[in-house]
PDB file of C-alpha atoms in Angstrom:
ATOM      1  CA  UNK A 259       9.602  -3.376 -17.660  1.00 63.00           C
ATOM      2  CA  UNK A 260       6.238  -4.823 -17.839  1.00 62.00           C
ATOM      3  CA  UNK A 261       3.598  -5.946 -15.129  1.00 67.00           C
ATOM      4  CA  UNK A 262       1.796  -8.507 -17.550  1.00 59.00           C
ATOM      5  CA  UNK A 263       2.735 -11.715 -19.748  1.00 58.00           C
ATOM      6  CA  UNK A 264       2.915 -11.642 -23.230  1.00 50.00           C
ATOM      7  CA  UNK A 265      -0.838 -13.071 -23.064  1.00 59.00           C
ATOM      8  CA  UNK A 266      -2.170 -10.578 -20.832  1.00 59.00           C
ATOM      9  CA  UNK A 267      -2.315 -12.956 -17.679  1.00 68.00           C
ATOM     10  CA  UNK A 268      -1.205 -11.568 -14.417  1.00 76.00           C
ATOM     11  CA  UNK A 269       2.460 -11.648 -14.050  1.00 83.00           C
ATOM     12  CA  UNK A 270       2.551 -11.785 -10.354  1.00 92.00           C
ATOM     13  CA  UNK A 271       1.419 -14.390  -7.478  1.00 94.00           C
ATOM     14  CA  UNK A 272       1.733 -12.244  -4.386  1.00 97.00           C
ATOM     15  CA  UNK A 273       1.949  -8.467  -4.355  1.00 97.00           C
ATOM     16  CA  UNK A 274       1.588  -5.772  -1.715  1.00 98.00           C
ATOM     17  CA  UNK A 275      -0.980  -3.005  -2.033  1.00 98.00           C
ATOM     18  CA  UNK A 276       0.003   0.476  -0.365  1.00 97.00           C
ATOM     19  CA  UNK A 277      -2.841   2.858  -0.211  1.00 96.00           C
ATOM     20  CA  UNK A 278      -3.247   6.170   1.660  1.00 92.00           C
ATOM     21  CA  UNK A 279      -5.957   6.719   4.560  1.00 92.00           C
ATOM     22  CA  UNK A 280      -7.008   9.739   2.276  1.00 90.00           C
ATOM     23  CA  UNK A 281      -7.883   7.219  -0.169  1.00 90.00           C
ATOM     24  CA  UNK A 282     -10.908   5.896   2.166  1.00 93.00           C
ATOM     25  CA  UNK A 283     -12.249   9.206   3.000  1.00 91.00           C
ATOM     26  CA  UNK A 284     -14.163   9.854  -0.665  1.00 86.00           C
ATOM     27  CA  UNK A 285     -15.356  13.671  -0.539  1.00 87.00           C
ATOM     28  CA  UNK A 286     -15.096  13.674   3.262  1.00 87.00           C
ATOM     29  CA  UNK A 287     -12.749  15.908   4.648  1.00 84.00           C
ATOM     30  CA  UNK A 288     -11.798  13.419   7.347  1.00 88.00           C
ATOM     31  CA  UNK A 289     -12.552   9.958   8.748  1.00 92.00           C
ATOM     32  CA  UNK A 290     -14.023   6.968   6.618  1.00 95.00           C
ATOM     33  CA  UNK A 291     -16.634   6.944   3.533  1.00 94.00           C
ATOM     34  CA  UNK A 292     -18.351   3.609   3.598  1.00 95.00           C
ATOM     35  CA  UNK A 293     -19.139   3.829  -0.233  1.00 95.00           C
ATOM     36  CA  UNK A 294     -15.651   4.277  -0.849  1.00 94.00           C
ATOM     37  CA  UNK A 295     -14.428   1.755   1.497  1.00 96.00           C
ATOM     38  CA  UNK A 296     -16.799  -0.579  -0.642  1.00 97.00           C
ATOM     39  CA  UNK A 297     -15.613   0.456  -3.741  1.00 95.00           C
ATOM     40  CA  UNK A 298     -11.562  -0.034  -2.953  1.00 96.00           C
ATOM     41  CA  UNK A 299     -12.801  -3.564  -1.423  1.00 97.00           C
ATOM     42  CA  UNK A 300     -14.449  -4.478  -4.736  1.00 96.00           C
ATOM     43  CA  UNK A 301     -11.081  -3.806  -6.653  1.00 95.00           C
ATOM     44  CA  UNK A 302      -9.269  -5.656  -4.338  1.00 97.00           C
ATOM     45  CA  UNK A 303     -11.633  -8.708  -4.999  1.00 97.00           C
ATOM     46  CA  UNK A 304     -11.389  -8.600  -8.466  1.00 95.00           C
ATOM     47  CA  UNK A 305      -7.628  -8.837  -7.986  1.00 96.00           C
ATOM     48  CA  UNK A 306      -8.011 -11.462  -5.461  1.00 97.00           C
ATOM     49  CA  UNK A 307     -10.492 -13.649  -7.716  1.00 95.00           C
ATOM     50  CA  UNK A 308      -7.564 -14.079 -10.186  1.00 93.00           C
ATOM     51  CA  UNK A 309      -5.570 -16.094  -7.709  1.00 94.00           C
ATOM     52  CA  UNK A 310      -3.097 -13.322  -6.588  1.00 96.00           C
ATOM     53  CA  UNK A 311      -2.056 -13.408  -2.862  1.00 97.00           C
ATOM     54  CA  UNK A 312      -2.744  -9.658  -1.385  1.00 98.00           C
ATOM     55  CA  UNK A 313      -1.016  -8.025   1.461  1.00 98.00           C
ATOM     56  CA  UNK A 314      -2.046  -4.611   2.112  1.00 98.00           C
ATOM     57  CA  UNK A 315      -0.638  -1.783   4.160  1.00 98.00           C
ATOM     58  CA  UNK A 316      -3.219   1.430   4.866  1.00 97.00           C
ATOM     59  CA  UNK A 317      -2.140   4.797   6.098  1.00 94.00           C
ATOM     60  CA  UNK A 318      -3.788   6.528   8.847  1.00 93.00           C
ATOM     61  CA  UNK A 319      -3.972  10.030   7.572  1.00 90.00           C
ATOM     62  CA  UNK A 320      -7.544  10.363   7.051  1.00 92.00           C
ATOM     63  CA  UNK A 321      -8.090  10.068  11.156  1.00 91.00           C
ATOM     64  CA  UNK A 322      -4.510  11.440  12.279  1.00 85.00           C
ATOM     65  CA  UNK A 323      -1.068  12.025  10.952  1.00 75.00           C
ATOM     66  CA  UNK A 324       1.701  11.695  13.455  1.00 65.00           C
ATOM     67  CA  UNK A 325       3.846  14.422  11.739  1.00 68.00           C
ATOM     68  CA  UNK A 326       1.181  16.791  11.531  1.00 72.00           C
ATOM     69  CA  UNK A 327       0.726  16.019  15.401  1.00 66.00           C
ATOM     70  CA  UNK A 328       4.320  16.905  15.956  1.00 66.00           C
ATOM     71  CA  UNK A 329       4.005  19.997  14.236  1.00 66.00           C
ATOM     72  CA  UNK A 330       1.216  21.301  16.647  1.00 77.00           C
ATOM     73  CA  UNK A 331       3.300  20.778  19.795  1.00 78.00           C
ATOM     74  CA  UNK A 332       2.741  17.198  20.285  1.00 87.00           C
ATOM     75  CA  UNK A 333       5.686  14.942  21.379  1.00 91.00           C
ATOM     76  CA  UNK A 334       6.505  13.130  18.129  1.00 91.00           C
ATOM     77  CA  UNK A 335       6.568   9.424  19.790  1.00 93.00           C
ATOM     78  CA  UNK A 336       3.179  10.143  21.075  1.00 92.00           C
ATOM     79  CA  UNK A 337       1.816  11.663  17.776  1.00 90.00           C
ATOM     80  CA  UNK A 338       3.187   8.692  15.723  1.00 93.00           C
ATOM     81  CA  UNK A 339       1.738   5.938  18.223  1.00 93.00           C
ATOM     82  CA  UNK A 340      -1.540   7.673  17.560  1.00 93.00           C
ATOM     83  CA  UNK A 341      -1.164   7.580  14.002  1.00 93.00           C
ATOM     84  CA  UNK A 342      -0.335   3.763  14.315  1.00 94.00           C
ATOM     85  CA  UNK A 343      -3.813   3.198  15.957  1.00 95.00           C
ATOM     86  CA  UNK A 344      -5.510   5.114  13.009  1.00 95.00           C
ATOM     87  CA  UNK A 345      -4.311   2.824  10.781  1.00 96.00           C
ATOM     88  CA  UNK A 346      -5.693  -0.285  12.807  1.00 97.00           C
ATOM     89  CA  UNK A 347      -9.199   1.414  12.508  1.00 96.00           C
ATOM     90  CA  UNK A 348      -8.599   1.657   8.932  1.00 97.00           C
ATOM     91  CA  UNK A 349      -7.458  -1.888   8.487  1.00 98.00           C
ATOM     92  CA  UNK A 350     -10.791  -3.283  10.364  1.00 98.00           C
ATOM     93  CA  UNK A 351     -13.049  -1.185   8.149  1.00 97.00           C
ATOM     94  CA  UNK A 352     -11.367  -2.708   5.193  1.00 98.00           C
ATOM     95  CA  UNK A 353     -11.715  -6.134   6.800  1.00 98.00           C
ATOM     96  CA  UNK A 354     -15.428  -5.731   7.316  1.00 98.00           C
ATOM     97  CA  UNK A 355     -15.784  -4.444   3.716  1.00 98.00           C
ATOM     98  CA  UNK A 356     -13.853  -7.363   2.153  1.00 98.00           C
ATOM     99  CA  UNK A 357     -15.190 -10.041   4.230  1.00 98.00           C
ATOM    100  CA  UNK A 358     -18.658  -8.720   3.397  1.00 98.00           C
ATOM    101  CA  UNK A 359     -17.599  -9.544  -0.132  1.00 98.00           C
ATOM    102  CA  UNK A 360     -16.539 -13.042   0.946  1.00 98.00           C
ATOM    103  CA  UNK A 361     -13.011 -12.591   0.814  1.00 98.00           C
ATOM    104  CA  UNK A 362     -11.644 -13.718   4.148  1.00 98.00           C
ATOM    105  CA  UNK A 363      -9.128 -11.489   5.514  1.00 98.00           C
ATOM    106  CA  UNK A 364      -6.628 -10.887   8.559  1.00 98.00           C
ATOM    107  CA  UNK A 365      -5.598  -7.748  10.070  1.00 98.00           C
ATOM    108  CA  UNK A 366      -2.420  -8.095  11.420  1.00 98.00           C
ATOM    109  CA  UNK A 367      -1.002  -5.408  13.942  1.00 98.00           C
ATOM    110  CA  UNK A 368       2.890  -4.712  14.726  1.00 97.00           C
ATOM    111  CA  UNK A 369       1.376  -3.435  18.284  1.00 96.00           C
ATOM    112  CA  UNK A 370      -0.317  -6.203  20.147  1.00 95.00           C
ATOM    113  CA  UNK A 371      -4.137  -5.612  20.400  1.00 95.00           C
ATOM    114  CA  UNK A 372      -5.263  -9.609  20.809  1.00 94.00           C
ATOM    115  CA  UNK A 373      -8.863  -8.618  21.053  1.00 95.00           C
ATOM    116  CA  UNK A 374      -9.351  -6.947  17.572  1.00 95.00           C
ATOM    117  CA  UNK A 375      -6.356  -8.271  15.326  1.00 96.00           C
ATOM    118  CA  UNK A 376      -3.448 -10.971  15.416  1.00 97.00           C
ATOM    119  CA  UNK A 377      -0.247  -9.980  16.304  1.00 97.00           C
ATOM    120  CA  UNK A 378       2.531  -9.837  13.852  1.00 97.00           C
ATOM    121  CA  UNK A 379       3.962 -13.219  13.400  1.00 97.00           C
ATOM    122  CA  UNK A 380       5.842 -13.480   9.756  1.00 97.00           C
ATOM    123  CA  UNK A 381       5.217 -17.569   9.631  1.00 97.00           C
ATOM    124  CA  UNK A 382       1.867 -17.097  10.342  1.00 98.00           C
ATOM    125  CA  UNK A 383       0.918 -14.313   7.792  1.00 98.00           C
ATOM    126  CA  UNK A 384       2.728 -16.332   5.383  1.00 98.00           C
ATOM    127  CA  UNK A 385       0.492 -19.328   5.884  1.00 98.00           C
ATOM    128  CA  UNK A 386      -2.698 -17.017   5.662  1.00 98.00           C
ATOM    129  CA  UNK A 387      -1.642 -15.866   2.290  1.00 98.00           C
ATOM    130  CA  UNK A 388      -0.810 -19.498   1.427  1.00 97.00           C
ATOM    131  CA  UNK A 389      -4.639 -20.353   2.444  1.00 97.00           C
ATOM    132  CA  UNK A 390      -5.565 -17.117   0.098  1.00 96.00           C
ATOM    133  CA  UNK A 391      -6.482 -14.821   2.946  1.00 98.00           C
ATOM    134  CA  UNK A 392      -5.968 -10.987   2.242  1.00 98.00           C
ATOM    135  CA  UNK A 393      -3.713  -9.657   4.885  1.00 98.00           C
ATOM    136  CA  UNK A 394      -3.963  -6.241   6.282  1.00 98.00           C
ATOM    137  CA  UNK A 395      -0.701  -5.190   8.128  1.00 98.00           C
ATOM    138  CA  UNK A 396      -1.789  -2.399  10.346  1.00 98.00           C
ATOM    139  CA  UNK A 397       0.175  -0.230  13.142  1.00 97.00           C
ATOM    140  CA  UNK A 398       2.840   0.356  10.536  1.00 96.00           C
ATOM    141  CA  UNK A 399       6.245  -1.124  11.716  1.00 96.00           C
ATOM    142  CA  UNK A 400       5.315  -0.729  15.372  1.00 96.00           C
ATOM    143  CA  UNK A 401       7.876   1.900  15.847  1.00 95.00           C
ATOM    144  CA  UNK A 402       7.823   5.757  15.881  1.00 94.00           C
ATOM    145  CA  UNK A 403       9.395   8.038  13.146  1.00 92.00           C
ATOM    146  CA  UNK A 404       8.829   5.136  10.389  1.00 93.00           C
ATOM    147  CA  UNK A 405       6.006   6.195   8.063  1.00 93.00           C
ATOM    148  CA  UNK A 406       3.521   3.324   6.623  1.00 95.00           C
ATOM    149  CA  UNK A 407       5.409   3.640   3.310  1.00 96.00           C
ATOM    150  CA  UNK A 408       8.208   1.964   4.904  1.00 96.00           C
ATOM    151  CA  UNK A 409       6.149  -0.424   6.528  1.00 97.00           C
ATOM    152  CA  UNK A 410       4.636  -1.505   3.146  1.00 98.00           C
ATOM    153  CA  UNK A 411       8.248  -1.913   1.880  1.00 97.00           C
ATOM    154  CA  UNK A 412       9.482  -3.960   4.781  1.00 97.00           C
ATOM    155  CA  UNK A 413       6.241  -5.982   4.887  1.00 98.00           C
ATOM    156  CA  UNK A 414       6.463  -6.521   1.190  1.00 98.00           C
ATOM    157  CA  UNK A 415      10.041  -7.853   1.652  1.00 97.00           C
ATOM    158  CA  UNK A 416       9.446 -10.296   4.627  1.00 98.00           C
ATOM    159  CA  UNK A 417       6.307 -11.999   2.650  1.00 98.00           C
ATOM    160  CA  UNK A 418       8.327 -12.025  -0.379  1.00 97.00           C
ATOM    161  CA  UNK A 419       5.923 -10.382  -2.457  1.00 97.00           C
ATOM    162  CA  UNK A 420       6.908  -9.800  -6.152  1.00 96.00           C
ATOM    163  CA  UNK A 421       6.023  -6.251  -6.202  1.00 96.00           C
ATOM    164  CA  UNK A 422       4.587  -3.287  -4.540  1.00 97.00           C
ATOM    165  CA  UNK A 423       1.415  -1.649  -5.894  1.00 96.00           C
ATOM    166  CA  UNK A 424       0.695   2.049  -4.825  1.00 95.00           C
ATOM    167  CA  UNK A 425      -2.675   3.201  -5.259  1.00 92.00           C
ATOM    168  CA  UNK A 426      -2.547   7.041  -5.605  1.00 88.00           C
ATOM    169  CA  UNK A 427      -4.807   9.772  -6.773  1.00 84.00           C
ATOM    170  CA  UNK A 428      -2.690  10.205  -9.921  1.00 88.00           C
ATOM    171  CA  UNK A 429      -1.822   7.902 -12.720  1.00 91.00           C
ATOM    172  CA  UNK A 430       2.203   7.467 -11.832  1.00 93.00           C
ATOM    173  CA  UNK A 431       4.940   9.480 -11.171  1.00 94.00           C
ATOM    174  CA  UNK A 432       5.503  12.839 -12.088  1.00 94.00           C
ATOM    175  CA  UNK A 433       8.395  15.447 -12.204  1.00 91.00           C
ATOM    176  CA  UNK A 434       5.761  17.997 -10.535  1.00 89.00           C
ATOM    177  CA  UNK A 435       2.426  18.022  -9.049  1.00 87.00           C
ATOM    178  CA  UNK A 436       0.158  17.450 -12.497  1.00 88.00           C
ATOM    179  CA  UNK A 437      -2.507  19.278 -10.515  1.00 85.00           C
ATOM    180  CA  UNK A 438      -0.539  22.400 -10.266  1.00 90.00           C
ATOM    181  CA  UNK A 439       1.658  21.934 -13.406  1.00 91.00           C
ATOM    182  CA  UNK A 440      -0.476  21.163 -16.611  1.00 88.00           C
ATOM    183  CA  UNK A 441       3.108  20.546 -18.095  1.00 91.00           C
ATOM    184  CA  UNK A 442       4.341  18.070 -15.844  1.00 92.00           C
ATOM    185  CA  UNK A 443       6.120  14.958 -17.227  1.00 93.00           C
ATOM    186  CA  UNK A 444       5.052  11.365 -16.527  1.00 93.00           C
ATOM    187  CA  UNK A 445       7.804   8.721 -16.277  1.00 95.00           C
ATOM    188  CA  UNK A 446       6.519   5.378 -17.882  1.00 94.00           C
ATOM    189  CA  UNK A 447       9.342   3.833 -15.596  1.00 94.00           C
ATOM    190  CA  UNK A 448      12.422   5.116 -13.561  1.00 96.00           C
ATOM    191  CA  UNK A 449      15.243   3.886 -11.434  1.00 95.00           C
ATOM    192  CA  UNK A 450      15.165   3.979  -7.861  1.00 95.00           C
ATOM    193  CA  UNK A 451      18.446   6.062  -7.954  1.00 94.00           C
ATOM    194  CA  UNK A 452      16.686   8.426  -9.939  1.00 95.00           C
ATOM    195  CA  UNK A 453      13.676   8.684  -7.736  1.00 94.00           C
ATOM    196  CA  UNK A 454      16.114   9.564  -4.973  1.00 93.00           C
ATOM    197  CA  UNK A 455      18.253  11.847  -6.589  1.00 92.00           C
ATOM    198  CA  UNK A 456      15.504  14.101  -8.211  1.00 92.00           C
ATOM    199  CA  UNK A 457      13.448  13.775  -4.851  1.00 90.00           C
ATOM    200  CA  UNK A 458      10.736  12.847  -6.410  1.00 91.00           C
ATOM    201  CA  UNK A 459       7.717  12.346  -3.862  1.00 84.00           C
ATOM    202  CA  UNK A 460       6.599   9.147  -4.312  1.00 89.00           C
ATOM    203  CA  UNK A 461       7.637   7.221  -1.142  1.00 91.00           C
ATOM    204  CA  UNK A 462       9.859   8.334   1.644  1.00 90.00           C
ATOM    205  CA  UNK A 463      13.397   7.905   1.326  1.00 92.00           C
ATOM    206  CA  UNK A 464      14.049   5.064   3.614  1.00 93.00           C
ATOM    207  CA  UNK A 465      11.030   3.158   2.032  1.00 95.00           C
ATOM    208  CA  UNK A 466      12.577   3.874  -1.763  1.00 95.00           C
ATOM    209  CA  UNK A 467      16.081   2.449  -0.407  1.00 94.00           C
ATOM    210  CA  UNK A 468      14.731  -0.453   0.969  1.00 95.00           C
ATOM    211  CA  UNK A 469      12.836  -1.323  -2.025  1.00 96.00           C
ATOM    212  CA  UNK A 470      15.849  -0.573  -3.914  1.00 95.00           C
ATOM    213  CA  UNK A 471      18.198  -2.899  -1.708  1.00 95.00           C
ATOM    214  CA  UNK A 472      15.589  -5.568  -1.815  1.00 95.00           C
ATOM    215  CA  UNK A 473      15.312  -5.116  -5.856  1.00 95.00           C
ATOM    216  CA  UNK A 474      11.364  -4.849  -5.151  1.00 96.00           C
ATOM    217  CA  UNK A 475       9.395  -3.311  -8.058  1.00 95.00           C
ATOM    218  CA  UNK A 476       7.029  -0.586  -7.167  1.00 96.00           C
ATOM    219  CA  UNK A 477       3.999   0.181  -9.355  1.00 95.00           C
ATOM    220  CA  UNK A 478       2.591   3.665  -9.000  1.00 95.00           C
ATOM    221  CA  UNK A 479      -0.894   3.941 -10.537  1.00 93.00           C
ATOM    222  CA  UNK A 480      -4.376   5.791  -9.939  1.00 91.00           C
ATOM    223  CA  UNK A 481      -6.614   3.842  -7.512  1.00 89.00           C
ATOM    224  CA  UNK A 482      -9.505   6.247  -8.145  1.00 83.00           C
ATOM    225  CA  UNK A 483      -9.935   4.536 -11.531  1.00 81.00           C
ATOM    226  CA  UNK A 484     -12.529   2.216 -11.820  1.00 82.00           C
ATOM    227  CA  UNK A 485     -11.167  -1.480 -12.429  1.00 84.00           C
ATOM    228  CA  UNK A 486      -7.723   0.269 -12.180  1.00 84.00           C
ATOM    229  CA  UNK A 487      -6.027  -2.419  -9.839  1.00 92.00           C
ATOM    230  CA  UNK A 488      -7.417  -5.143 -11.858  1.00 90.00           C
ATOM    231  CA  UNK A 489      -6.296  -3.674 -15.346  1.00 88.00           C
ATOM    232  CA  UNK A 490      -2.908  -2.645 -13.826  1.00 88.00           C
ATOM    233  CA  UNK A 491      -2.461  -6.287 -12.941  1.00 87.00           C
ATOM    234  CA  UNK A 492      -3.182  -7.558 -16.473  1.00 83.00           C
ATOM    235  CA  UNK A 493      -0.698  -4.568 -18.055  1.00 81.00           C
ATOM    236  CA  UNK A 494      -3.509  -2.274 -18.944  1.00 84.00           C
ATOM    237  CA  UNK A 495      -3.971   1.341 -18.120  1.00 86.00           C
ATOM    238  CA  UNK A 496      -1.565   3.757 -17.276  1.00 90.00           C
ATOM    239  CA  UNK A 497       1.357   3.587 -14.662  1.00 93.00           C
ATOM    240  CA  UNK A 498       5.022   4.345 -13.403  1.00 95.00           C
ATOM    241  CA  UNK A 499       7.109   1.229 -12.794  1.00 95.00           C
ATOM    242  CA  UNK A 500      10.014   1.960 -10.592  1.00 96.00           C
ATOM    243  CA  UNK A 501      13.090  -0.733 -10.623  1.00 92.00           C
ATOM    244  CA  UNK A 502      16.465  -0.947  -9.850  1.00 85.00           C
TER     245      UNK A 502
END
C-alpha cells in the first residue's frame, strides 16, 4: 500500500493525527516544552496548507497517566479522569500554537467544560472540518478504562477519516524495541491481524480491533523528524502502514 498518488500528490483528504503527550515535552522530563509544541504545530500547518482536513488526538502522559496513578494505589476511575483532564491541557496548548500560526482550531472535549472548549457533537465537528478548521479531540472517549489510542480510532471512524497517522519517536513498527535491539526488524507494511497476533506495541488491542473492523489504514512514522509529517503525506520518508 502507498499513501501518495503516482505523481506524489497527497492521497488523503481527511486524516487523524495521533501523538503522545510525551511528544510535546521535548527534553523535559515532565510537562510542555513550548519550542517543541511550536515545532509540531508547524508540521501540522504544513500539511493543513496542502488542503488536508486534520483531526487530532493528543495523549496526556506528559502530565498524568491514569495507569501509572492506578498502579500507585489511586482508584482507577479517578486516575483515568485525571488523565483525560491532562489531554485537555495539551489540546489547549496545541490550539494556541496553531492559532499563532494562523490555523483556525477547535478543541472538542468528550467531557463538557464549556468555558474552555466545545462539547463533542459529531455533526458540529464535521462542519468544522469542512470549514478547514483543525479539530483537536480531548478527554479521550469520556470514559475510564479507554486509552487515547481508542479515542483516536473512534473519532477517526466517526469523522470518516481516510487514515490515522501515528507520530512516534521511531520511524515505524518493529518486531522489538530498536533502541534496545539493534537487529530489530522494521515492517514496511503489516496487517492488523498480524499486529494483534505478534503483540506488537503500536496501539492497544481495542484500538487495533476498531481500526481493523472499520478498515482504517494506520500509518506509523517518526514525528521527531523535521518535515516528517508533510513528507509522509506525500509518500516520502520511512513509515509502516497497517491495513486489513
